[in-house]
Amino acid sequence: MRLLILSLFIIANVSNNSKASLESFLPSNDNIFLTDTTKSSDKSCNRPCKFNVKPRRCHYDFEISPAFGEDERPALTVNGQTPGPSIHVCLHDIIVVKVKNKIPSQDITMHWHGIEQKGTPYMDGVPMITQCPISYGSVYEYAFAASAPGTFFYHSDSVLHQSDGVYGALIVEQPQPLEPHAALYDYDRSDEHTLLIGARFPELLTAKLEDTNQIRPDGILINGHEVSTKIFVIPGYGYRLRLVNAIALECPLVIHVYRHVMTVIATDGKSVQPATATAVKLYPGERMDVVIRADQQTGGYWIDVTGEGDCEGLKAQAMLLYSGFNYTSMLTEEPNADTDSGLETRDTISSQHLQSHRDVPSVSSVKSIYLGIDKTYPKFKDSDIDFRYISDAVPKKPFIPAVLSSLDNVLQINGKNFLYPNAPYLLKPRDVRPDTVCLVGEEKSNKQPQCLMVLNAKLNEVVELVLANEGLRHNDSYTFHMHGYGLQVVTTWRSPDNKPINRAEVQRLERDGKITRNLKNPPVKDTFMVPNKGLTVVRFTPTVGGSWLLECRSCSFSLPVAIIISVPLSIPKLVLDSLPSCGNYRPADVLLN
């Protein structure tokens, strides 16, 4: 079996894409992109962040390649390891990452989850939207500013690649006095106290040619391990822990520390009003910063991570160890309810119900958009199925993707699945075939089952998205991720009688005042959950231009569920010329999806 899996990676066609050079373009008016501000011989960017110190330019080289892990399972690795190397920088540093693709016959891009990419929307890492994919043997250089502090992470844009191991932590720190809740803790050791939680699969998903929707993880990993991650603390002190759900499937995680309470101080990199509970829940892609005080009897305590949804029944544990305690005794004793008096009365916090650290200003007008999420049952004849990529030579022939013939139901937004364009939408909008585009709200005018769904927004226009998980043909909740912007989550509502909803029902509930909004201090998030037979309402104000994806990464391995939010932007020709050109490149739909 090992030989068979490795053989899948041997045969490949090598492409020589050019690479974007940091020195060849000016992403913004800030000339620190062109000047090396690292004056000392110490090139490390993982350092205490101080005032009145010029930002550094932090260089990383990532080689993405297949390998076998310690457990002899195949995986995709970043520099030979999974999770990949952590990126620790200070606010306003410039992060430069050269990504080399060494996965034969596969294209990749790298997304920097939660980074807003102010001034550099072409570094967001979405294939055929913000860049050309990185083909085998090619190198792509990402360069962007760490423009906001917080807990982030990076991962391959492909759900399969991320699930196979291409992900890692990305932490942006700032001088301690700038932290709104610095008084609540004594230590912030982000390189030691970050819990990056991923999933382990029984086989390499990237190597599967058939549908992978039914393959579920068989384990949860904390920093790459099931039980060996350790958090060391000194009695009497408070510690900031950074929690990251880096699983691409719909796997909510409940995290609990035995006999300790957690105080949540930030979610998705944004500060919130402190809230205390004995457990927290993180949905896929969410991050949460919590404070734990070492106020119990000196000893060792388990940190429990319990999976839900697609990870139902899976667990992982880390250790919270007080200084001087010999933890070897914990390795021979399994934690159970009898060892923790707080388990039976556990209260759990999820981030969408928190309140922002700062109030938001009121607005006079809002552009409201309804996005209905539900499954459909496509029925197509074999003669309808089209096995080609969208061809310029046959512009009027309906494109029915082959995957539709093998699925019993397909999740869609407003009755459509997302179609990746034939040219990078942000960089070459005029090269995108207009007959593949459908505007959000006008999807019925396009007869294709897939289209490039675009929501046009104006700069500084307040946009409200009503995401309604209608639940007529399914009973699942879904997690969405917004690129480029933080969203105000003004309400999360679920039908009290557990009945399906639709646009007319939502409008009736709105008129009757049954759906209330927190317009004073809603949490600001880039990742949020939409409950089954319920809705989540989010607001944002586009302040920078770009083509930003709003996607449900965990919804499907086969057909993407997403829209593009397009905000006017003029990219200088100097920048466009410096970025790799796709030429006549046409990625296979299965790789993009």
Coordinates of C-alpha atoms in Angstrom, one line a residue:
M1 CA 0.0 0.0 0.0
R2 CA 2.8 2.4 0.9
L3 CA 4.4 1.8 -2.5
L4 CA 1.1 2.3 -4.3
I5 CA 0.5 5.7 -2.5
L6 CA 3.9 7.0 -3.2
S7 CA 3.6 6.0 -6.9
L8 CA 0.7 8.4 -7.3
F9 CA 3.2 11.2 -6.7
I10 CA 6.0 10.1 -9.0
I11 CA 4.5 10.9 -12.5
A12 CA 3.9 14.6 -13.1
N13 CA 4.3 17.4 -15.7
V14 CA 6.6 20.1 -14.5
S15 CA 5.5 23.6 -15.2
N16 CA 7.8 26.6 -15.0
N17 CA 5.5 29.4 -13.8
S18 CA 7.3 32.6 -13.0
K19 CA 7.3 33.9 -9.4
A20 CA 6.2 37.2 -8.0
S21 CA 9.1 39.2 -6.7
L22 CA 8.8 41.3 -3.6
E23 CA 11.1 43.9 -5.1
S24 CA 9.1 44.3 -8.3
F25 CA 5.9 45.9 -7.1
L26 CA 4.6 48.5 -4.7
P27 CA 1.4 47.1 -3.0
S28 CA 0.7 50.3 -1.1
N29 CA 2.2 53.7 -0.4
D30 CA 4.1 52.3 2.5
N31 CA 7.7 52.0 1.3
I32 CA 8.7 49.5 4.0
F33 CA 7.8 46.9 1.3
L34 CA 10.8 48.0 -0.6
T35 CA 13.3 48.6 2.3
D36 CA 14.9 45.9 4.5
T37 CA 14.3 47.3 8.0
T38 CA 16.1 44.4 9.7
K39 CA 19.2 46.1 11.0
S40 CA 20.5 43.6 13.5
S41 CA 22.2 40.3 12.8
D42 CA 19.3 38.5 14.4
K43 CA 16.9 37.8 11.6
S44 CA 14.3 36.0 13.8
C45 CA 10.9 37.7 13.8
N46 CA 9.7 35.7 16.9
R47 CA 10.7 38.3 19.4
P48 CA 9.2 40.5 22.1
C49 CA 7.2 43.3 20.4
K50 CA 8.3 46.8 21.5
F51 CA 7.4 50.4 20.9
N52 CA 9.4 52.7 18.6
V53 CA 11.0 49.8 16.7
K54 CA 10.8 49.6 13.0
P55 CA 9.0 46.6 11.6
R56 CA 11.0 43.7 10.1
R57 CA 10.6 41.8 6.9
C58 CA 10.2 38.2 7.9
H59 CA 11.2 35.6 5.4
Y60 CA 10.0 32.0 5.3
D61 CA 10.5 29.2 2.7
F62 CA 7.8 26.6 2.5
E63 CA 8.2 23.4 0.5
I64 CA 4.9 21.5 0.3
S65 CA 5.5 17.8 -0.4
P66 CA 4.2 14.3 0.4
A67 CA 5.9 12.3 3.2
F68 CA 5.3 9.6 5.8
G69 CA 4.7 10.6 9.4
E70 CA 5.9 9.0 12.6
D71 CA 2.9 6.7 12.5
E72 CA 3.8 5.6 9.0
R73 CA 0.7 7.3 7.6
P74 CA 1.2 9.4 4.4
A75 CA 0.6 13.1 4.7
L76 CA 1.3 16.4 2.9
T77 CA 3.9 18.4 4.8
V78 CA 5.3 21.9 5.0
N79 CA 9.1 21.5 5.2
G80 CA 8.7 17.9 6.1
Q81 CA 6.3 18.4 9.0
T82 CA 2.6 18.7 9.8
P83 CA 1.4 21.1 11.1
G84 CA 3.8 23.3 9.3
P85 CA 6.3 25.8 10.9
S86 CA 4.6 28.5 13.0
I87 CA 4.9 32.1 11.9
H88 CA 5.3 34.5 14.8
V89 CA 5.7 38.2 14.0
C90 CA 5.0 41.6 15.4
L91 CA 2.4 44.1 14.3
H92 CA 3.3 45.9 11.0
D93 CA 6.0 43.3 10.1
I94 CA 6.1 42.3 6.5
I95 CA 5.6 38.5 6.0
V96 CA 7.3 37.1 3.0
V97 CA 6.7 33.4 2.2
K98 CA 8.1 31.5 -0.8
V99 CA 5.9 28.5 -1.4
K100 CA 7.3 25.7 -3.5
N101 CA 4.9 23.1 -4.7
K102 CA 6.4 19.6 -4.7
I103 CA 3.2 17.6 -4.9
P104 CA 3.3 15.9 -8.3
S105 CA 0.3 16.4 -10.5
Q106 CA -1.3 18.8 -8.0
D107 CA -1.9 22.6 -8.0
I108 CA -1.9 24.5 -4.7
T109 CA -2.4 28.0 -3.3
M110 CA -1.9 29.2 0.3
H111 CA -4.5 31.1 2.2
W112 CA -3.7 33.3 5.3
H113 CA -6.8 32.7 7.3
G114 CA -8.0 35.9 9.0
I115 CA -5.4 38.2 7.5
E116 CA -7.3 41.1 5.9
Q117 CA -4.7 41.7 3.1
K118 CA -5.1 45.5 3.2
G119 CA -3.4 46.8 0.1
T120 CA -2.5 43.3 -1.1
P121 CA -5.7 41.5 -2.2
Y122 CA -3.8 39.5 -4.7
M123 CA -2.0 37.8 -1.8
D124 CA -5.2 36.2 -0.4
G125 CA -4.4 32.8 -2.0
V126 CA -7.6 31.8 -3.7
P127 CA -7.0 30.0 -7.1
M128 CA -8.4 31.7 -10.2
I129 CA -9.8 34.5 -8.0
T130 CA -6.7 36.3 -6.7
Q131 CA -3.9 34.4 -8.4
C132 CA -2.9 31.6 -10.7
P133 CA -2.5 28.2 -8.9
I134 CA 1.0 27.1 -8.1
S135 CA 1.7 24.1 -10.3
Y136 CA 4.1 21.3 -9.5
G137 CA 7.8 22.5 -9.4
S138 CA 6.8 26.2 -9.3
V139 CA 7.5 28.8 -6.6
Y140 CA 5.1 31.6 -5.7
E141 CA 6.2 34.4 -3.3
Y142 CA 3.6 35.9 -1.0
A143 CA 4.2 39.2 0.6
F144 CA 1.8 41.0 2.9
A145 CA 1.7 43.2 6.0
A146 CA 0.7 41.9 9.5
S147 CA -1.7 44.8 9.7
A148 CA -3.7 43.6 12.8
P149 CA -2.7 41.7 15.9
G150 CA -4.3 38.4 16.7
T151 CA -4.4 34.6 16.4
F152 CA -4.5 33.4 12.8
F153 CA -3.4 30.4 10.8
Y154 CA -2.5 29.4 7.3
H155 CA -3.6 26.5 5.2
S156 CA -3.8 25.3 1.6
D157 CA -6.9 26.7 -0.1
S158 CA -7.8 23.1 -1.1
V159 CA -9.9 21.4 1.6
L160 CA -8.2 18.1 0.6
H161 CA -4.7 19.5 1.0
Q162 CA -5.5 21.1 4.3
S163 CA -7.0 17.8 5.6
D164 CA -3.9 16.0 4.5
G165 CA -1.7 18.3 6.6
V166 CA -1.0 21.6 4.9
Y167 CA -1.7 24.1 7.7
G168 CA 0.1 25.9 10.5
A169 CA -0.2 28.7 13.1
L170 CA 0.2 32.4 12.3
I171 CA 0.5 34.7 15.3
V172 CA 0.7 38.5 15.2
E173 CA 1.6 40.1 18.5
Q174 CA 1.8 43.7 19.6
P175 CA 3.4 45.5 22.6
Q176 CA 1.8 44.3 25.8
P177 CA 0.4 47.7 26.9
L178 CA -1.7 47.8 23.7
E179 CA -3.5 44.6 24.6
P180 CA -7.0 45.5 25.9
H181 CA -7.1 42.7 28.4
A182 CA -3.4 42.6 29.4
A183 CA -4.4 43.0 33.1
L184 CA -6.2 39.7 33.1
Y185 CA -3.0 37.6 32.6
D186 CA 0.6 37.6 33.4
Y187 CA 2.1 35.6 30.5
D188 CA 1.5 35.4 26.8
R189 CA 3.8 32.6 25.5
S190 CA 2.3 32.2 22.1
D191 CA 5.0 29.9 20.8
E192 CA 4.4 27.5 23.7
H193 CA 0.7 28.1 24.5
T194 CA -1.0 27.8 21.1
L195 CA -3.1 24.8 20.6
L196 CA -3.5 24.1 16.9
I197 CA -6.1 21.4 16.5
G198 CA -6.4 19.4 13.3
A199 CA -7.8 16.0 12.1
R200 CA -6.2 12.8 11.2
F201 CA -7.6 10.7 8.3
P202 CA -7.2 7.0 7.7
E203 CA -5.8 7.6 4.2
L204 CA -4.4 10.4 2.0
L205 CA -7.4 12.2 0.6
T206 CA -5.3 13.9 -2.2
A207 CA -4.5 10.4 -3.6
K208 CA -8.1 9.4 -3.9
L209 CA -9.6 9.6 -7.4
E210 CA -13.2 8.8 -6.3
D211 CA -15.5 11.0 -4.2
T212 CA -14.1 11.7 -0.7
N213 CA -17.2 13.1 0.9
Q214 CA -17.8 9.9 2.8
I215 CA -14.3 9.6 4.3
R216 CA -14.3 10.8 7.9
P217 CA -11.4 11.5 10.3
D218 CA -10.4 8.8 12.7
G219 CA -8.5 11.1 15.2
I220 CA -8.1 14.6 16.5
L221 CA -4.6 16.1 16.8
I222 CA -3.3 18.9 19.0
N223 CA -0.1 20.4 17.6
G224 CA 0.2 17.2 15.6
H225 CA -0.3 14.8 18.5
E226 CA -3.2 13.1 20.3
V227 CA -1.9 13.3 23.9
S228 CA 1.7 14.6 24.2
T229 CA 1.1 18.4 24.0
K230 CA 2.1 20.0 27.3
I231 CA 1.3 23.5 28.7
F232 CA 3.6 24.4 31.6
V233 CA 2.4 27.0 34.2
I234 CA 3.6 28.4 37.5
P235 CA 1.0 28.3 40.4
G236 CA -0.8 31.6 41.0
Y237 CA -0.3 33.1 37.6
G238 CA -2.6 33.8 34.6
Y239 CA -1.8 32.6 31.1
R240 CA -3.1 33.4 27.7
L241 CA -3.9 30.4 25.5
R242 CA -4.5 30.6 21.8
L243 CA -6.9 28.0 20.4
V244 CA -7.3 27.3 16.7
N245 CA -9.7 24.9 15.0
A246 CA -7.8 24.0 11.9
I247 CA -10.1 21.3 10.6
A248 CA -11.6 21.8 7.2
L249 CA -14.6 19.5 7.8
E250 CA -17.7 20.4 9.7
C251 CA -16.1 19.4 13.0
P252 CA -17.0 21.7 15.9
L253 CA -14.7 21.2 18.9
V254 CA -15.5 21.6 22.6
I255 CA -12.4 22.4 24.7
H256 CA -12.4 22.0 28.5
V257 CA -9.7 22.2 31.1
Y258 CA -10.2 20.0 34.1
R259 CA -11.0 22.0 37.3
H260 CA -10.2 25.3 35.6
V261 CA -12.4 28.0 34.2
M262 CA -11.6 29.9 31.0
T263 CA -12.1 33.6 30.4
V264 CA -12.5 34.4 26.7
I265 CA -10.9 37.6 25.6
A266 CA -10.7 37.4 21.8
T267 CA -12.3 35.6 18.9
D268 CA -10.9 35.5 15.3
G269 CA -8.3 38.0 16.3
K270 CA -10.7 40.6 17.6
S271 CA -11.1 41.5 21.3
V272 CA -14.4 40.8 23.1
Q273 CA -15.8 41.7 26.5
P274 CA -14.4 39.0 28.8
A275 CA -16.7 36.1 29.4
T276 CA -16.0 33.1 31.7
A277 CA -17.1 29.5 31.3
T278 CA -15.8 26.0 31.9
A279 CA -15.7 25.1 28.2
V280 CA -15.6 26.8 24.8
K281 CA -16.8 25.7 21.4
L282 CA -14.9 26.4 18.2
Y283 CA -16.2 25.8 14.7
P284 CA -14.0 25.0 11.8
G285 CA -11.6 27.9 11.1
E286 CA -12.5 29.7 14.3
R287 CA -9.8 30.9 16.8
M288 CA -10.3 31.9 20.4
D289 CA -8.0 33.4 23.0
V290 CA -8.7 32.5 26.6
V291 CA -7.1 33.2 29.9
I292 CA -6.5 30.4 32.4
R293 CA -5.3 31.1 35.9
A294 CA -3.2 28.4 37.7
D295 CA -5.2 28.6 40.9
Q296 CA -5.7 24.9 41.7
Q297 CA -3.7 22.5 43.7
T298 CA -0.3 21.9 42.2
G299 CA -0.5 18.9 39.9
G300 CA -1.4 18.0 36.3
Y301 CA -4.7 18.5 34.6
W302 CA -6.1 17.3 31.3
I303 CA -7.2 19.6 28.6
D304 CA -10.0 17.8 26.8
V305 CA -10.8 18.4 23.1
T306 CA -14.1 16.6 22.1
G307 CA -15.3 16.5 18.5
E308 CA -18.8 17.0 17.2
G309 CA -20.4 16.7 13.8
D310 CA -18.1 14.9 11.4
C311 CA -15.8 14.3 14.3
E312 CA -18.4 12.9 16.6
G313 CA -16.9 10.4 19.1
L314 CA -13.3 11.6 18.6
K315 CA -11.2 13.0 21.4
A316 CA -7.7 14.4 22.0
Q317 CA -6.0 15.6 25.2
A318 CA -3.2 17.9 26.2
M319 CA -1.7 18.4 29.6
L320 CA -1.8 21.5 31.8
L321 CA 1.2 21.0 34.1
Y322 CA 2.1 23.0 37.2
S323 CA 5.8 23.5 37.6
G324 CA 7.5 20.8 39.6
F325 CA 4.8 18.1 38.9
N326 CA 5.9 14.8 37.5
Y327 CA 3.4 14.1 34.8
T328 CA 4.4 10.5 34.1
S329 CA 1.6 9.3 36.4
M330 CA -1.0 11.0 34.1
L331 CA 0.1 8.8 31.2
T332 CA -1.2 5.7 33.0
E333 CA -4.5 7.1 34.1
E334 CA -7.3 8.0 31.8
P335 CA -9.3 11.1 32.7
N336 CA -12.9 10.5 33.7
A337 CA -15.9 12.3 35.2
D338 CA -15.0 11.3 38.7
T339 CA -11.7 13.3 38.6
D340 CA -13.5 16.6 37.7
S341 CA -16.3 17.9 39.8
G342 CA -17.1 20.5 37.2
L343 CA -17.9 18.2 34.3
E344 CA -21.5 17.5 35.2
T345 CA -22.4 21.2 35.2
R346 CA -20.3 22.3 32.3
D347 CA -21.3 25.6 30.6
T348 CA -20.0 26.2 27.1
I349 CA -19.4 29.5 25.3
S350 CA -19.5 29.9 21.6
S351 CA -18.1 33.0 20.1
Q352 CA -21.1 34.3 18.2
H353 CA -22.9 35.1 21.4
L354 CA -20.1 37.2 22.8
Q355 CA -20.0 41.0 22.7
S356 CA -17.3 43.2 21.0
H357 CA -14.9 45.0 23.2
R358 CA -15.9 48.3 21.5
D359 CA -19.3 49.6 20.5
V360 CA -20.0 50.1 16.8
P361 CA -21.4 53.4 15.4
S362 CA -25.0 53.4 14.2
V363 CA -25.8 53.5 10.5
S364 CA -28.6 55.2 8.6
S365 CA -28.9 52.8 5.6
V366 CA -28.1 49.2 5.0
K367 CA -28.1 47.1 1.8
S368 CA -29.6 43.8 2.7
I369 CA -28.9 40.6 0.8
Y370 CA -30.7 37.2 1.3
L371 CA -28.6 34.0 0.8
G372 CA -30.7 30.9 1.0
I373 CA -28.7 27.7 1.8
D374 CA -30.3 24.3 1.1
K375 CA -29.8 21.1 -0.7
T376 CA -31.2 20.1 -4.0
Y377 CA -31.5 16.8 -5.8
P378 CA -30.1 17.2 -9.3
K379 CA -31.3 14.8 -12.0
F380 CA -29.3 14.7 -15.2
K381 CA -29.0 12.1 -18.0
D382 CA -25.6 10.7 -18.9
S383 CA -25.8 12.6 -22.2
D384 CA -26.0 15.9 -20.2
I385 CA -22.7 15.4 -18.4
D386 CA -19.8 17.4 -19.7
F387 CA -16.3 16.1 -19.0
R388 CA -14.4 19.1 -20.3
Y389 CA -13.3 22.3 -18.6
I390 CA -15.3 25.4 -19.6
S391 CA -14.3 25.8 -23.2
D392 CA -14.1 29.1 -25.1
A393 CA -14.8 27.1 -28.3
V394 CA -18.3 26.0 -27.2
P395 CA -19.7 29.1 -25.3
K396 CA -23.4 28.2 -25.6
K397 CA -23.3 24.5 -24.6
P398 CA -24.6 24.1 -21.0
F399 CA -21.9 22.9 -18.6
I400 CA -23.0 20.1 -16.4
P401 CA -20.1 18.9 -14.2
A402 CA -19.6 15.2 -14.1
V403 CA -19.7 15.1 -10.3
L404 CA -23.5 15.9 -10.4
S405 CA -24.1 12.4 -11.8
S406 CA -22.7 10.7 -8.7
L407 CA -24.4 12.8 -6.0
D408 CA -27.8 12.3 -4.5
N409 CA -28.0 15.9 -3.1
V410 CA -26.0 19.1 -3.5
L411 CA -25.8 22.0 -1.1
Q412 CA -26.3 25.4 -2.9
I413 CA -26.7 29.1 -2.2
N414 CA -29.7 30.6 -3.9
G415 CA -30.0 27.4 -6.0
K416 CA -26.5 27.6 -7.4
N417 CA -23.0 26.2 -6.9
F418 CA -19.9 28.3 -7.3
L419 CA -17.9 28.0 -10.5
Y420 CA -14.3 29.1 -10.5
P421 CA -13.6 31.4 -13.5
N422 CA -11.4 30.7 -16.5
A423 CA -9.1 33.6 -15.6
P424 CA -8.2 35.2 -12.3
Y425 CA -11.2 37.3 -11.5
L426 CA -9.3 40.0 -9.5
L427 CA -6.4 40.3 -11.9
K428 CA -8.0 39.7 -15.3
P429 CA -11.8 40.5 -15.0
R430 CA -12.1 41.2 -18.7
D431 CA -10.9 37.8 -19.6
V432 CA -13.6 36.0 -17.5
R433 CA -16.3 34.6 -19.7
P434 CA -19.4 36.8 -19.0
D435 CA -21.9 33.9 -19.6
T436 CA -20.4 32.1 -16.6
V437 CA -21.2 35.0 -14.2
C438 CA -24.4 35.4 -12.3
L439 CA -25.2 38.2 -10.0
V440 CA -26.4 37.4 -6.5
G441 CA -30.1 37.9 -6.4
E442 CA -30.4 37.3 -10.2
E443 CA -29.2 33.7 -10.3
K444 CA -32.3 32.4 -12.2
S445 CA -31.2 34.3 -15.3
N446 CA -28.3 31.8 -15.6
K447 CA -29.5 28.3 -16.5
Q448 CA -26.3 26.6 -15.5
P449 CA -26.2 24.6 -12.2
Q450 CA -22.9 26.3 -11.5
C451 CA -22.0 29.9 -12.1
L452 CA -19.5 32.5 -10.9
M453 CA -21.7 34.1 -8.2
V454 CA -20.8 37.8 -7.7
L455 CA -22.2 40.3 -5.2
N456 CA -21.1 43.8 -6.2
A457 CA -20.6 46.1 -3.3
K458 CA -19.6 49.8 -3.1
L459 CA -16.8 51.2 -1.0
N460 CA -18.1 52.4 2.4
E461 CA -21.5 51.0 1.7
V462 CA -23.0 49.0 4.7
V463 CA -23.9 45.5 3.5
E464 CA -26.0 43.1 5.5
L465 CA -26.1 39.4 4.6
V466 CA -28.9 37.3 5.8
L467 CA -27.6 33.7 5.6
A468 CA -30.7 31.4 6.0
N469 CA -30.0 27.7 6.5
E470 CA -33.5 26.7 5.2
G471 CA -33.2 23.1 6.2
L472 CA -35.9 21.7 3.9
R473 CA -33.8 18.8 2.7
H474 CA -31.2 18.4 5.4
N475 CA -30.5 18.8 9.2
D476 CA -26.9 20.2 9.1
S477 CA -25.4 23.4 10.4
Y478 CA -22.6 25.0 8.3
T479 CA -19.6 27.2 8.9
F480 CA -18.7 30.1 6.6
H481 CA -15.4 32.0 6.2
M482 CA -15.1 35.6 4.9
H483 CA -11.9 36.6 3.2
G484 CA -10.6 40.2 3.5
Y485 CA -13.0 41.6 6.1
G486 CA -14.2 41.0 9.6
L487 CA -18.0 40.8 9.9
Q488 CA -20.3 42.0 12.6
V489 CA -22.4 39.0 13.7
V490 CA -25.5 40.9 14.7
T491 CA -27.7 37.8 15.3
T492 CA -27.8 34.0 15.2
W493 CA -31.4 32.6 15.3
R494 CA -32.9 29.2 15.1
S495 CA -36.5 28.1 14.5
P496 CA -38.0 27.4 17.9
D497 CA -40.2 24.7 16.4
N498 CA -37.4 23.2 14.3
K499 CA -39.3 23.7 11.1
P500 CA -37.8 24.6 7.7
I501 CA -37.7 28.3 6.8
N502 CA -37.6 30.3 3.6
R503 CA -37.3 33.9 2.4
A504 CA -41.0 34.7 2.9
E505 CA -40.9 33.2 6.4
V506 CA -37.8 35.2 7.3
Q507 CA -39.5 38.4 6.0
R508 CA -42.6 37.7 8.2
L509 CA -40.4 37.1 11.3
E510 CA -38.6 40.4 10.6
R511 CA -41.9 42.3 10.4
D512 CA -43.1 40.7 13.6
G513 CA -40.0 41.6 15.4
K514 CA -39.1 37.9 16.2
I515 CA -35.5 38.3 15.0
T516 CA -33.6 40.7 17.1
R517 CA -30.2 42.2 16.3
N518 CA -27.3 43.3 18.5
L519 CA -26.4 46.5 16.7
K520 CA -24.5 48.0 19.7
N521 CA -21.5 45.7 20.3
P522 CA -21.7 42.6 18.0
P523 CA -18.6 40.3 17.9
V524 CA -16.5 40.9 14.8
K525 CA -15.5 37.6 13.1
D526 CA -14.3 36.2 9.9
T527 CA -15.6 32.7 10.6
F528 CA -19.2 32.0 11.7
M529 CA -21.8 29.3 11.9
V530 CA -25.3 29.2 10.4
P531 CA -27.6 26.9 12.4
N532 CA -29.9 24.3 10.7
K533 CA -33.4 25.7 10.2
G534 CA -32.1 29.1 11.3
L535 CA -30.1 32.1 10.2
T536 CA -27.1 34.2 10.9
V537 CA -27.1 37.9 10.0
V538 CA -23.8 39.6 9.4
R539 CA -22.8 43.2 8.5
F540 CA -19.7 44.7 7.0
T541 CA -18.5 48.0 5.4
P542 CA -16.1 47.5 2.5
T543 CA -13.2 49.9 3.2
V544 CA -10.7 48.4 0.7
G545 CA -11.2 47.1 -2.8
G546 CA -10.8 43.5 -3.9
S547 CA -12.5 40.3 -4.9
W548 CA -13.3 38.6 -1.6
L549 CA -14.6 35.0 -1.2
L550 CA -17.4 34.2 1.2
E551 CA -17.2 30.4 1.4
C552 CA -18.4 27.4 3.2
R553 CA -15.2 25.3 3.2
S554 CA -16.7 22.4 5.1
C555 CA -19.9 22.1 3.0
S556 CA -18.5 19.8 0.3
F557 CA -15.4 18.2 -1.1
S558 CA -17.0 18.1 -4.6
L559 CA -18.9 21.3 -5.6
P560 CA -17.9 24.6 -3.9
V561 CA -20.5 26.6 -2.0
A562 CA -19.4 30.3 -2.1
I563 CA -19.9 33.8 -3.6
I564 CA -17.5 36.5 -4.5
I565 CA -18.0 40.0 -2.9
S566 CA -16.5 42.3 -5.5
V567 CA -15.5 45.8 -4.3
P568 CA -14.1 48.3 -6.9
L569 CA -10.3 48.3 -7.2
S570 CA -7.8 49.5 -9.7
I571 CA -4.6 47.5 -9.5
P572 CA -1.5 49.3 -11.0
K573 CA -0.2 47.8 -14.2
L574 CA 3.2 47.5 -12.5
V575 CA 1.7 45.1 -10.0
L576 CA -0.2 43.1 -12.6
D577 CA 2.9 42.7 -14.7
S578 CA 5.0 41.5 -11.8
L579 CA 2.5 38.7 -10.9
P580 CA 2.6 35.3 -12.7
S581 CA 0.5 35.0 -15.8
C582 CA -1.8 32.0 -16.2
G583 CA -1.5 32.1 -20.0
N584 CA -3.7 29.4 -21.4
Y585 CA -3.7 27.5 -18.1
R586 CA -7.0 25.6 -17.4
P587 CA -7.1 23.8 -14.0
A588 CA -9.3 20.7 -13.8
D589 CA -12.5 21.4 -12.0
V590 CA -11.9 18.6 -9.5
L591 CA -8.7 20.2 -8.3
L592 CA -10.3 23.6 -7.7
N593 CA -13.4 22.1 -6.1

